[in-house]
mmCIF file of C-alpha atoms in Angstrom:
data_model
loop_
_atom_site.group_PDB
_atom_site.id
_atom_site.type_symbol
_atom_site.label_atom_id
_atom_site.label_comp_id
_atom_site.label_asym_id
_atom_site.label_seq_id
_atom_site.Cartn_x
_atom_site.Cartn_y
_atom_site.Cartn_z
ATOM 1 C CA MET A 1 0.051 -0.034 0.100
ATOM 2 C CA LYS A 2 1.121 3.510 -0.887
ATOM 3 C CA PHE A 3 -0.213 6.677 0.295
ATOM 4 C CA SER A 4 0.550 10.331 1.101
ATOM 5 C CA ILE A 5 0.367 12.734 4.296
ATOM 6 C CA TYR A 6 0.611 16.491 3.713
ATOM 7 C CA ALA A 7 2.750 17.538 6.549
ATOM 8 C CA GLY A 8 2.630 21.574 7.473
ATOM 9 C CA VAL A 9 5.527 20.990 9.893
ATOM 10 C CA LEU A 10 7.543 18.018 9.555
ATOM 11 C CA TYR A 11 10.213 17.214 12.189
ATOM 12 C CA THR A 12 12.204 14.413 10.892
ATOM 13 C CA GLY A 13 14.714 14.311 14.032
ATOM 14 C CA GLU A 14 17.256 16.157 12.075
ATOM 15 C CA GLN A 15 15.578 19.082 10.595
ATOM 16 C CA VAL A 16 12.505 21.205 10.655
ATOM 17 C CA LEU A 17 10.552 21.185 7.315
ATOM 18 C CA VAL A 18 7.391 23.248 6.132
ATOM 19 C CA ASP A 19 4.793 22.248 3.728
ATOM 20 C CA GLN A 20 6.195 18.726 2.929
ATOM 21 C CA ILE A 21 4.284 15.784 0.978
ATOM 22 C CA LEU A 22 5.404 12.324 3.049
ATOM 23 C CA ILE A 23 5.101 9.263 0.738
ATOM 24 C CA ILE A 24 4.419 5.931 2.976
ATOM 25 C CA GLU A 25 5.086 2.827 0.864
ATOM 26 C CA ASN A 26 4.989 -0.856 2.244
ATOM 27 C CA ASN A 27 4.843 0.339 5.907
ATOM 28 C CA ARG A 28 8.008 2.383 5.346
ATOM 29 C CA ILE A 29 8.898 6.051 4.339
ATOM 30 C CA HIS A 30 9.800 5.914 0.807
ATOM 31 C CA SER A 31 10.480 9.727 0.720
ATOM 32 C CA PHE A 32 9.549 13.484 1.135
ATOM 33 C CA ARG A 33 9.489 16.677 -0.823
ATOM 34 C CA ASN A 34 8.183 20.097 -0.555
ATOM 35 C CA ALA A 35 4.525 20.650 -1.768
ATOM 36 C CA ASN A 36 4.178 22.251 -4.865
ATOM 37 C CA ILE A 37 2.030 25.866 -5.534
ATOM 38 C CA SER A 38 -1.028 23.740 -6.547
ATOM 39 C CA GLU A 39 -1.251 21.474 -3.557
ATOM 40 C CA ARG A 40 -0.667 24.301 -1.247
ATOM 41 C CA ARG A 41 -3.517 26.217 -2.826
ATOM 42 C CA ASP A 42 -5.852 23.003 -2.665
ATOM 43 C CA SER A 43 -5.110 22.724 0.786
ATOM 44 C CA LEU A 44 -5.917 26.140 1.860
ATOM 45 C CA ASN A 45 -8.924 25.984 -0.248
ATOM 46 C CA LYS A 46 -10.641 22.694 0.464
ATOM 47 C CA ASN A 47 -9.342 21.789 4.392
ATOM 48 C CA THR A 48 -9.301 23.426 7.739
ATOM 49 C CA GLY A 49 -6.743 21.309 9.420
ATOM 50 C CA LYS A 50 -9.586 19.483 11.314
ATOM 51 C CA VAL A 51 -10.578 17.229 8.164
ATOM 52 C CA ARG A 52 -8.741 14.823 6.177
ATOM 53 C CA VAL A 53 -8.800 14.581 2.405
ATOM 54 C CA ASN A 54 -9.650 10.690 2.693
ATOM 55 C CA ASP A 55 -12.211 11.316 5.642
ATOM 56 C CA ASP A 56 -13.013 7.918 6.636
ATOM 57 C CA LEU A 57 -9.258 7.063 6.922
ATOM 58 C CA SER A 58 -9.983 3.963 4.604
ATOM 59 C CA LEU A 59 -6.976 3.801 2.533
ATOM 60 C CA ASN A 60 -8.552 1.383 -0.296
ATOM 61 C CA SER A 61 -8.595 4.046 -3.080
ATOM 62 C CA GLY A 62 -4.654 3.024 -3.168
ATOM 63 C CA MET A 63 -2.164 5.527 -4.750
ATOM 64 C CA PRO A 64 -2.531 9.211 -3.909
ATOM 65 C CA GLY A 65 -3.027 12.201 -6.104
ATOM 66 C CA GLN A 66 -6.880 12.482 -7.031
ATOM 67 C CA GLN A 67 -7.091 15.775 -4.615
ATOM 68 C CA GLY A 68 -3.254 15.807 -3.950
ATOM 69 C CA VAL A 69 -2.727 13.807 -0.684
ATOM 70 C CA ASP A 70 -4.410 11.016 1.116
ATOM 71 C CA PHE A 71 -4.077 12.746 4.572
ATOM 72 C CA ASP A 72 -4.071 16.241 4.877
ATOM 73 C CA ALA A 73 -1.981 17.821 8.095
ATOM 74 C CA SER A 74 -1.177 20.924 5.931
ATOM 75 C CA LEU A 75 -2.103 22.952 9.590
ATOM 76 C CA LEU A 76 -0.615 20.465 11.649
ATOM 77 C CA ILE A 77 2.814 18.838 13.106
ATOM 78 C CA VAL A 78 4.122 15.194 11.913
ATOM 79 C CA ALA A 79 6.886 13.831 13.769
ATOM 80 C CA PRO A 80 8.340 10.460 14.765
ATOM 81 C CA ALA A 81 6.343 8.242 16.906
ATOM 82 C CA PHE A 82 7.827 8.070 20.596
ATOM 83 C CA ILE A 83 9.892 5.708 22.227
ATOM 84 C CA ASP A 84 9.818 4.843 25.873
ATOM 85 C CA LEU A 85 12.781 3.095 27.158
ATOM 86 C CA GLN A 86 11.352 2.545 30.865
ATOM 87 C CA VAL A 87 7.824 1.737 31.446
ATOM 88 C CA TYR A 88 6.471 -0.792 34.045
ATOM 89 C CA GLY A 89 2.596 -1.466 33.689
ATOM 90 C CA ALA A 90 -0.655 0.044 32.882
ATOM 91 C CA GLY A 91 -3.968 -0.714 33.735
ATOM 92 C CA GLY A 92 -3.698 -2.211 36.836
ATOM 93 C CA LYS A 93 -1.176 -4.763 35.430
ATOM 94 C CA LEU A 94 2.352 -4.195 36.705
ATOM 95 C CA PHE A 95 4.609 -6.314 34.642
ATOM 96 C CA ASN A 96 6.878 -7.485 37.739
ATOM 97 C CA ASN A 97 3.944 -8.704 39.364
ATOM 98 C CA THR A 98 1.864 -10.367 36.271
ATOM 99 C CA GLN A 99 4.369 -11.381 33.994
ATOM 100 C CA ASP A 100 2.324 -12.606 31.054
ATOM 101 C CA LEU A 101 1.359 -11.438 27.268
ATOM 102 C CA GLU A 102 -1.822 -9.831 28.738
ATOM 103 C CA THR A 103 -0.024 -7.544 30.578
ATOM 104 C CA LEU A 104 2.235 -6.663 27.765
ATOM 105 C CA GLU A 105 -0.759 -5.801 25.399
ATOM 106 C CA ALA A 106 -2.041 -3.332 28.535
ATOM 107 C CA ILE A 107 1.169 -1.585 28.435
ATOM 108 C CA HIS A 108 1.012 -1.139 24.591
ATOM 109 C CA THR A 109 -2.779 -0.077 24.459
ATOM 110 C CA HIS A 110 -1.935 2.580 27.119
ATOM 111 C CA ASN A 111 1.327 3.866 25.233
ATOM 112 C CA LEU A 112 -0.812 4.425 21.998
ATOM 113 C CA ALA A 113 -2.765 7.034 23.733
ATOM 114 C CA GLY A 114 0.540 9.014 24.383
ATOM 115 C CA GLY A 115 1.950 8.736 21.054
ATOM 116 C CA THR A 116 4.133 5.967 21.932
ATOM 117 C CA ALA A 117 4.799 3.101 19.084
ATOM 118 C CA SER A 118 7.968 1.506 20.885
ATOM 119 C CA TYR A 119 8.894 0.416 24.357
ATOM 120 C CA GLN A 120 11.075 -1.181 26.796
ATOM 121 C CA VAL A 121 9.135 -3.111 29.596
ATOM 122 C CA THR A 122 10.871 -2.538 32.662
ATOM 123 C CA ILE A 123 10.779 -4.824 35.851
ATOM 124 C CA PRO A 124 12.810 -3.279 39.114
ATOM 125 C CA THR A 125 15.396 -5.097 41.316
ATOM 126 C CA SER A 126 13.504 -8.509 41.760
ATOM 127 C CA SER A 127 14.690 -12.075 42.763
ATOM 128 C CA VAL A 128 16.484 -14.193 40.046
ATOM 129 C CA PRO A 129 13.262 -16.289 39.456
ATOM 130 C CA VAL A 130 11.164 -13.063 38.601
ATOM 131 C CA ILE A 131 13.705 -11.855 36.392
ATOM 132 C CA PHE A 132 14.155 -15.272 34.494
ATOM 133 C CA LYS A 133 10.436 -15.365 34.428
ATOM 134 C CA ALA A 134 10.543 -11.661 32.713
ATOM 135 C CA ILE A 135 12.912 -12.894 30.305
ATOM 136 C CA ASP A 136 11.117 -15.833 29.144
ATOM 137 C CA VAL A 137 7.728 -13.762 28.569
ATOM 138 C CA VAL A 138 9.404 -11.253 26.618
ATOM 139 C CA ARG A 139 11.223 -13.686 24.717
ATOM 140 C CA GLU A 140 7.973 -15.383 23.834
ATOM 141 C CA ALA A 141 6.509 -12.046 22.932
ATOM 142 C CA LEU A 142 9.515 -10.714 20.655
ATOM 143 C CA ALA A 143 9.190 -14.294 19.036
ATOM 144 C CA LYS A 144 5.570 -13.515 18.316
ATOM 145 C CA LYS A 145 6.441 -9.961 17.346
ATOM 146 C CA MET A 146 3.968 -8.256 19.734
ATOM 147 C CA PRO A 147 3.516 -4.817 18.659
ATOM 148 C CA GLY A 148 5.897 -2.241 20.121
ATOM 149 C CA LEU A 149 7.882 -4.267 22.522
ATOM 150 C CA LEU A 150 12.035 -3.464 21.816
ATOM 151 C CA GLY A 151 12.849 -5.790 24.800
ATOM 152 C CA LEU A 152 13.653 -5.925 28.446
ATOM 153 C CA HIS A 153 14.991 -3.051 30.616
ATOM 154 C CA LEU A 154 16.415 -4.323 34.178
ATOM 155 C CA GLU A 155 16.514 -1.727 36.399
ATOM 156 C CA GLY A 156 18.579 -3.500 39.011
ATOM 157 C CA PRO A 157 19.360 -5.662 40.948
ATOM 158 C CA PHE A 158 23.042 -4.900 40.816
ATOM 159 C CA ILE A 159 22.244 -1.446 42.519
ATOM 160 C CA ASN A 160 23.411 0.425 45.562
ATOM 161 C CA ALA A 161 20.948 -0.374 48.238
ATOM 162 C CA GLU A 162 21.556 3.128 49.768
ATOM 163 C CA ARG A 163 20.055 4.624 47.174
ATOM 164 C CA ARG A 164 17.188 1.954 46.300
ATOM 165 C CA GLY A 165 14.531 4.362 46.530
ATOM 166 C CA ALA A 166 11.032 2.077 46.120
ATOM 167 C CA HIS A 167 13.254 -1.160 45.203
ATOM 168 C CA LEU A 168 13.147 -4.028 47.662
ATOM 169 C CA ALA A 169 16.548 -4.069 49.423
ATOM 170 C CA GLU A 170 16.194 -7.894 49.909
ATOM 171 C CA TYR A 171 16.762 -8.507 46.246
ATOM 172 C CA VAL A 172 19.590 -6.441 45.699
ATOM 173 C CA LEU A 173 22.744 -8.343 44.332
ATOM 174 C CA ASP A 174 26.470 -7.790 44.300
ATOM 175 C CA PRO A 175 27.626 -8.115 40.691
ATOM 176 C CA ASN A 176 30.782 -10.270 41.938
ATOM 177 C CA THR A 177 28.586 -13.261 42.114
ATOM 178 C CA ASP A 178 27.585 -16.110 39.926
ATOM 179 C CA GLU A 179 23.964 -14.626 39.484
ATOM 180 C CA PHE A 180 25.471 -11.897 37.275
ATOM 181 C CA GLU A 181 26.559 -14.239 34.660
ATOM 182 C CA HIS A 182 23.746 -16.305 34.977
ATOM 183 C CA ILE A 183 21.170 -13.414 34.399
ATOM 184 C CA ILE A 184 23.492 -12.279 31.380
ATOM 185 C CA SER A 185 23.719 -15.764 29.955
ATOM 186 C CA TYR A 186 19.722 -16.555 30.103
ATOM 187 C CA GLY A 187 18.859 -13.057 28.987
ATOM 188 C CA LYS A 188 20.771 -12.400 25.977
ATOM 189 C CA GLY A 189 18.724 -11.050 23.223
ATOM 190 C CA VAL A 190 16.199 -10.095 25.367
ATOM 191 C CA VAL A 191 17.645 -7.876 27.924
ATOM 192 C CA LYS A 192 18.403 -4.927 25.993
ATOM 193 C CA MET A 193 19.324 -2.471 28.981
ATOM 194 C CA MET A 194 20.458 -2.830 32.576
ATOM 195 C CA THR A 195 20.388 0.054 35.280
ATOM 196 C CA ILE A 196 23.677 -0.561 37.438
ATOM 197 C CA ALA A 197 25.578 1.398 40.253
ATOM 198 C CA PRO A 198 28.877 2.062 38.461
ATOM 199 C CA GLU A 199 30.630 2.141 42.061
ATOM 200 C CA PHE A 200 30.337 -1.717 42.124
ATOM 201 C CA PHE A 201 31.322 -2.331 38.320
ATOM 202 C CA ASN A 202 34.724 -2.662 37.085
ATOM 203 C CA PRO A 203 35.421 -2.157 33.373
ATOM 204 C CA GLU A 204 35.752 -5.824 32.851
ATOM 205 C CA LEU A 205 32.282 -6.288 34.112
ATOM 206 C CA ILE A 206 30.812 -3.400 32.174
ATOM 207 C CA SER A 207 32.629 -4.799 29.060
ATOM 208 C CA ARG A 208 30.834 -8.354 29.813
ATOM 209 C CA LEU A 209 27.234 -6.219 29.586
ATOM 210 C CA LEU A 210 28.480 -4.640 26.308
ATOM 211 C CA ALA A 211 29.656 -8.016 25.032
ATOM 212 C CA ALA A 212 26.030 -9.497 25.899
ATOM 213 C CA GLY A 213 24.531 -6.381 23.923
ATOM 214 C CA ILE A 214 23.388 -5.004 26.962
ATOM 215 C CA ILE A 215 23.318 -0.833 27.009
ATOM 216 C CA CYS A 216 24.255 0.359 30.620
ATOM 217 C CA SER A 217 22.835 2.554 32.410
ATOM 218 C CA ALA A 218 24.073 4.281 35.594
ATOM 219 C CA GLY A 219 21.664 4.806 38.379
ATOM 220 C CA HIS A 220 20.218 3.839 41.916
ATOM 221 C CA SER A 221 23.638 4.616 42.753
ATOM 222 C CA ASN A 222 26.028 6.670 45.126
ATOM 223 C CA ALA A 223 28.849 6.971 43.078
ATOM 224 C CA THR A 224 31.308 9.607 43.636
ATOM 225 C CA TYR A 225 32.077 11.819 40.132
ATOM 226 C CA GLU A 226 35.510 9.950 39.731
ATOM 227 C CA GLN A 227 33.435 6.428 40.128
ATOM 228 C CA ALA A 228 30.619 7.587 37.613
ATOM 229 C CA THR A 229 32.957 9.172 35.182
ATOM 230 C CA LEU A 230 35.122 5.856 35.297
ATOM 231 C CA GLY A 231 32.196 4.046 34.243
ATOM 232 C CA PHE A 232 31.002 6.082 31.457
ATOM 233 C CA ASN A 233 34.628 5.796 29.963
ATOM 234 C CA SER A 234 34.574 2.337 30.228
ATOM 235 C CA GLY A 235 31.171 2.029 28.234
ATOM 236 C CA ILE A 236 28.439 3.083 30.636
ATOM 237 C CA THR A 237 26.540 5.380 27.821
ATOM 238 C CA ALA A 238 23.342 6.387 29.921
ATOM 239 C CA THR A 239 22.031 7.785 33.456
ATOM 240 C CA THR A 240 18.520 6.538 34.580
ATOM 241 C CA HIS A 241 15.977 9.010 35.598
ATOM 242 C CA LEU A 242 18.461 12.097 36.304
ATOM 243 C CA TYR A 243 18.441 13.709 39.948
ATOM 244 C CA ASN A 244 16.514 10.712 41.273
ATOM 245 C CA ALA A 245 18.029 7.909 43.239
ATOM 246 C CA MET A 246 21.303 9.227 42.624
ATOM 247 C CA SER A 247 24.362 10.764 44.387
ATOM 248 C CA GLN A 248 23.600 14.663 43.923
ATOM 249 C CA LEU A 249 25.499 17.602 42.423
ATOM 250 C CA GLY A 250 27.042 19.529 45.050
ATOM 251 C CA SER A 251 29.821 22.036 45.739
ATOM 252 C CA ARG A 252 32.395 19.852 46.573
ATOM 253 C CA ALA A 253 31.275 16.366 45.592
ATOM 254 C CA PRO A 254 29.494 16.601 42.003
ATOM 255 C CA GLY A 255 28.165 12.835 42.299
ATOM 256 C CA LEU A 256 26.645 11.159 39.661
ATOM 257 C CA THR A 257 24.358 13.833 38.654
ATOM 258 C CA GLY A 258 27.286 15.997 37.883
ATOM 259 C CA ALA A 259 29.340 13.528 36.399
ATOM 260 C CA ALA A 260 26.453 13.080 33.955
ATOM 261 C CA MET A 261 26.254 16.185 33.282
ATOM 262 C CA ASN A 262 29.670 17.132 32.648
ATOM 263 C CA HIS A 263 30.649 14.010 30.400
ATOM 264 C CA SER A 264 30.613 14.862 27.024
ATOM 265 C CA THR A 265 29.094 11.839 25.450
ATOM 266 C CA VAL A 266 26.849 10.129 27.846
ATOM 267 C CA ASN A 267 23.347 10.322 27.598
ATOM 268 C CA ALA A 268 20.556 10.871 30.504
ATOM 269 C CA SER A 269 16.670 10.041 30.680
ATOM 270 C CA ILE A 270 14.513 12.306 32.652
ATOM 271 C CA ILE A 271 11.169 12.029 33.892
ATOM 272 C CA ALA A 272 9.628 15.174 33.051
ATOM 273 C CA ASP A 273 6.219 15.287 35.219
ATOM 274 C CA GLY A 274 7.264 18.211 37.781
ATOM 275 C CA ILE A 275 7.400 15.889 40.781
ATOM 276 C CA HIS A 276 10.570 13.283 40.134
ATOM 277 C CA CYS A 277 12.114 16.744 39.494
ATOM 278 C CA CYS A 278 11.091 20.089 39.155
ATOM 279 C CA PHE A 279 10.588 22.082 35.870
ATOM 280 C CA GLN A 280 13.381 24.378 36.755
ATOM 281 C CA SER A 281 15.969 21.303 37.425
ATOM 282 C CA LEU A 282 14.411 20.244 33.831
ATOM 283 C CA GLU A 283 15.233 23.138 32.046
ATOM 284 C CA ILE A 284 18.600 23.183 33.741
ATOM 285 C CA ALA A 285 19.519 19.654 32.618
ATOM 286 C CA HIS A 286 18.636 20.408 28.909
ATOM 287 C CA LYS A 287 20.737 23.815 29.040
ATOM 288 C CA VAL A 288 23.620 21.561 30.062
ATOM 289 C CA MET A 289 23.208 18.245 28.177
ATOM 290 C CA GLY A 290 21.177 19.408 25.120
ATOM 291 C CA LYS A 291 20.920 16.309 22.802
ATOM 292 C CA ARG A 292 22.058 13.975 25.539
ATOM 293 C CA LEU A 293 19.090 14.530 27.468
ATOM 294 C CA PHE A 294 15.885 12.170 26.554
ATOM 295 C CA LEU A 295 12.776 11.499 28.141
ATOM 296 C CA ILE A 296 11.202 8.207 29.724
ATOM 297 C CA THR A 297 7.866 7.831 31.742
ATOM 298 C CA ASP A 298 8.964 5.409 34.330
ATOM 299 C CA SER A 299 5.142 4.924 34.352
ATOM 300 C CA VAL A 300 3.667 2.400 36.720
ATOM 301 C CA THR A 301 0.039 1.357 37.553
ATOM 302 C CA ALA A 302 -1.605 0.656 41.083
ATOM 303 C CA SER A 303 -1.382 -3.068 41.882
ATOM 304 C CA THR A 304 -0.768 -5.171 44.900
ATOM 305 C CA ASP A 305 -0.420 -8.582 43.342
ATOM 306 C CA GLY A 306 3.258 -9.255 43.798
ATOM 307 C CA PRO A 307 6.178 -8.233 45.903
ATOM 308 C CA TYR A 308 5.697 -4.633 44.680
ATOM 309 C CA LYS A 309 2.606 -2.730 46.007
ATOM 310 C CA PHE A 310 1.793 0.615 44.585
ATOM 311 C CA PHE A 311 -0.714 3.083 45.175
ATOM 312 C CA ALA A 312 -2.055 6.172 43.181
ATOM 313 C CA ALA A 313 -1.336 9.366 44.485
ATOM 314 C CA GLU A 314 -1.613 12.950 42.759
ATOM 315 C CA ASN A 315 0.006 12.350 39.378
ATOM 316 C CA SER A 316 2.299 9.692 40.735
ATOM 317 C CA TYR A 317 2.516 6.321 42.466
ATOM 318 C CA VAL A 318 3.967 5.496 45.765
ATOM 319 C CA THR A 319 4.764 2.459 47.988
ATOM 320 C CA GLU A 320 2.912 1.576 51.138
ATOM 321 C CA THR A 321 5.070 3.859 53.179
ATOM 322 C CA GLY A 322 4.934 6.840 50.856
ATOM 323 C CA ILE A 323 7.993 6.564 49.045
ATOM 324 C CA LEU A 324 7.868 7.877 45.327
ATOM 325 C CA SER A 325 7.576 4.798 43.021
ATOM 326 C CA GLY A 326 6.860 5.833 39.527
ATOM 327 C CA SER A 327 5.163 8.243 37.324
ATOM 328 C CA ALA A 328 1.352 8.269 35.870
ATOM 329 C CA LEU A 329 2.942 10.065 32.973
ATOM 330 C CA THR A 330 2.640 9.539 29.328
ATOM 331 C CA MET A 331 5.272 10.601 26.758
ATOM 332 C CA LEU A 332 3.146 12.669 25.119
ATOM 333 C CA GLY A 333 2.556 14.443 28.392
ATOM 334 C CA ALA A 334 6.371 14.739 28.938
ATOM 335 C CA VAL A 335 7.063 16.521 25.637
ATOM 336 C CA LYS A 336 4.109 19.061 26.517
ATOM 337 C CA ASN A 337 5.653 19.729 29.987
ATOM 338 C CA CYS A 338 9.030 20.089 28.128
ATOM 339 C CA VAL A 339 7.638 22.593 26.094
ATOM 340 C CA ASN A 340 5.171 24.469 28.469
ATOM 341 C CA GLU A 341 7.036 24.275 31.732
ATOM 342 C CA GLY A 342 10.754 23.486 30.897
ATOM 343 C CA LYS A 343 10.994 26.387 28.293
ATOM 344 C CA ILE A 344 12.385 23.376 25.699
ATOM 345 C CA ASN A 345 11.649 24.252 22.133
ATOM 346 C CA ILE A 346 9.122 21.703 20.072
ATOM 347 C CA GLU A 347 11.894 20.658 18.432
ATOM 348 C CA ASP A 348 14.240 19.341 21.071
ATOM 349 C CA ALA A 349 11.330 17.756 22.950
ATOM 350 C CA LEU A 350 10.081 15.857 20.276
ATOM 351 C CA SER A 351 13.846 14.487 19.705
ATOM 352 C CA MET A 352 13.974 13.888 23.187
ATOM 353 C CA ALA A 353 10.867 11.521 22.971
ATOM 354 C CA SER A 354 12.143 9.852 19.853
ATOM 355 C CA THR A 355 15.607 10.445 17.919
ATOM 356 C CA ILE A 356 17.714 10.520 21.044
ATOM 357 C CA PRO A 357 16.195 7.321 22.795
ATOM 358 C CA ALA A 358 16.380 5.511 19.171
ATOM 359 C CA ASN A 359 20.287 6.563 18.832
ATOM 360 C CA LEU A 360 21.196 5.568 22.208
ATOM 361 C CA MET A 361 19.737 2.036 21.655
ATOM 362 C CA LYS A 362 21.108 2.014 18.129
ATOM 363 C CA LEU A 363 17.959 1.674 16.321
ATOM 364 C CA SER A 364 18.051 2.788 12.749
ATOM 365 C CA ASP A 365 14.778 2.336 11.665
ATOM 366 C CA ILE A 366 12.636 3.876 14.076
ATOM 367 C CA GLY A 367 12.857 7.415 15.812
ATOM 368 C CA ARG A 368 13.621 9.643 12.672
ATOM 369 C CA ILE A 369 11.723 10.131 9.359
ATOM 370 C CA LYS A 370 14.002 9.315 6.412
ATOM 371 C CA ALA A 371 13.966 7.169 3.535
ATOM 372 C CA GLY A 372 13.564 3.388 4.534
ATOM 373 C CA ALA A 373 12.641 4.163 8.274
ATOM 374 C CA LEU A 374 9.461 2.731 9.553
ATOM 375 C CA ALA A 375 6.758 4.806 9.242
ATOM 376 C CA ASN A 376 5.911 5.348 13.078
ATOM 377 C CA LEU A 377 4.555 8.839 13.099
ATOM 378 C CA VAL A 378 2.422 11.139 15.195
ATOM 379 C CA VAL A 379 0.516 13.797 14.042
ATOM 380 C CA LEU A 380 -0.192 16.919 16.751
ATOM 381 C CA ASP A 381 -1.686 19.872 16.346
ATOM 382 C CA LYS A 382 -0.127 23.435 17.742
ATOM 383 C CA ASP A 383 -0.964 22.662 21.308
ATOM 384 C CA LEU A 384 0.481 19.182 21.025
ATOM 385 C CA GLN A 385 -2.908 17.649 21.234
ATOM 386 C CA LEU A 386 -2.271 13.869 19.422
ATOM 387 C CA LYS A 387 -4.288 14.319 16.500
ATOM 388 C CA GLN A 388 -3.236 10.655 15.111
ATOM 389 C CA LEU A 389 -0.464 7.757 15.464
ATOM 390 C CA PHE A 390 0.687 5.806 12.518
ATOM 391 C CA ILE A 391 2.490 2.549 13.336
ATOM 392 C CA GLU A 392 4.318 0.916 10.260
ATOM 393 C CA GLY A 393 2.295 3.009 8.266
ATOM 394 C CA VAL A 394 -1.118 1.703 9.721
ATOM 395 C CA VAL A 395 -3.551 4.056 11.644
ATOM 396 C CA GLN A 396 -4.066 3.305 15.146
ATOM 397 C CA ASN A 397 -7.638 5.134 15.656
ATOM 398 C CA ALA A 398 -9.722 5.216 12.407
ATOM 399 C CA ASN A 399 -12.201 7.178 14.083
ATOM 400 C CA GLN A 400 -9.955 9.939 15.257
ATOM 401 C CA LYS A 401 -10.212 13.149 13.267
ATOM 402 C CA PHE A 402 -7.410 15.175 12.307
#
């Protein structure tokens, strides 16, 4: 199937273009070009930005061209669909507690409303049997090509108990044990990212993770500036939820926070909800880190079905004792907060939700709009309201009007 979209503003991940005709063919981006004068005139004369050329979103007519384009987004924004590298659950199903395909389906369905096409399901510090079960379920889901799923993010168990936050202390492990090798070996091809405390990892242990294809992210750590920097120089390429559960930036001890900000290449995820960090801290982090900063939701759900018991609070979730345990954020909500509260321009905010995480995970066919990439796209209005989501060129809500 081949069709076209008229994008009033096109954010490719590398450029900001106006009046573009985007061609989609066989679920991928074929090309894009400047709209010609007649296409622009037709769009202005016939459309308001609230309707589509093909109003019922049935693409059965095939080729574009009868009225210029199949989808008119001439007064709207088209950008890469979002990528969330840290999401725990949705709809009352927390993956650590209910480890099954239905939970993954619930997460994906929840993600769609926030413009997220791709995600890493995540579990916190857990027992080895629970970790192995998570690996089994994600391996099965990947084999079945479940929509949106990229792999498994293990946030732990090799963290610093002093900075565990809502993580359970009884499951924290030392990487200098047999469990480290067992988890790496069992999770090969499934575990895509692991949050670790760099103060407990020498360069050889980090190299072992990298050799297994695991992206290393520093977090839940009390590392000194020097320990964190050594970890970054040894192959740790990210930092998990900047500011949270890590040694802070101080006048005489810059800590993990300062090390991440001051490093030339390391990335950092951030939870832009105004709760995990205030919006002024978000603004500062972006000014310092620029294109090294990216968005995650760290979203959880209310659940008491397993070892982790989370309860809804105001725009977040907490443990039984009131410890902040995760967000109620969507990726679209995070993008809006960056723009409206964090004084970050739209181009950068959209990149933080798509291109930067794709680059970190070395994913070349999502997170950008370029020839050959999958047609994973969000369509937004000027107020950053989601008007439509395409995944591999397929409309996700056929009843939703532009």
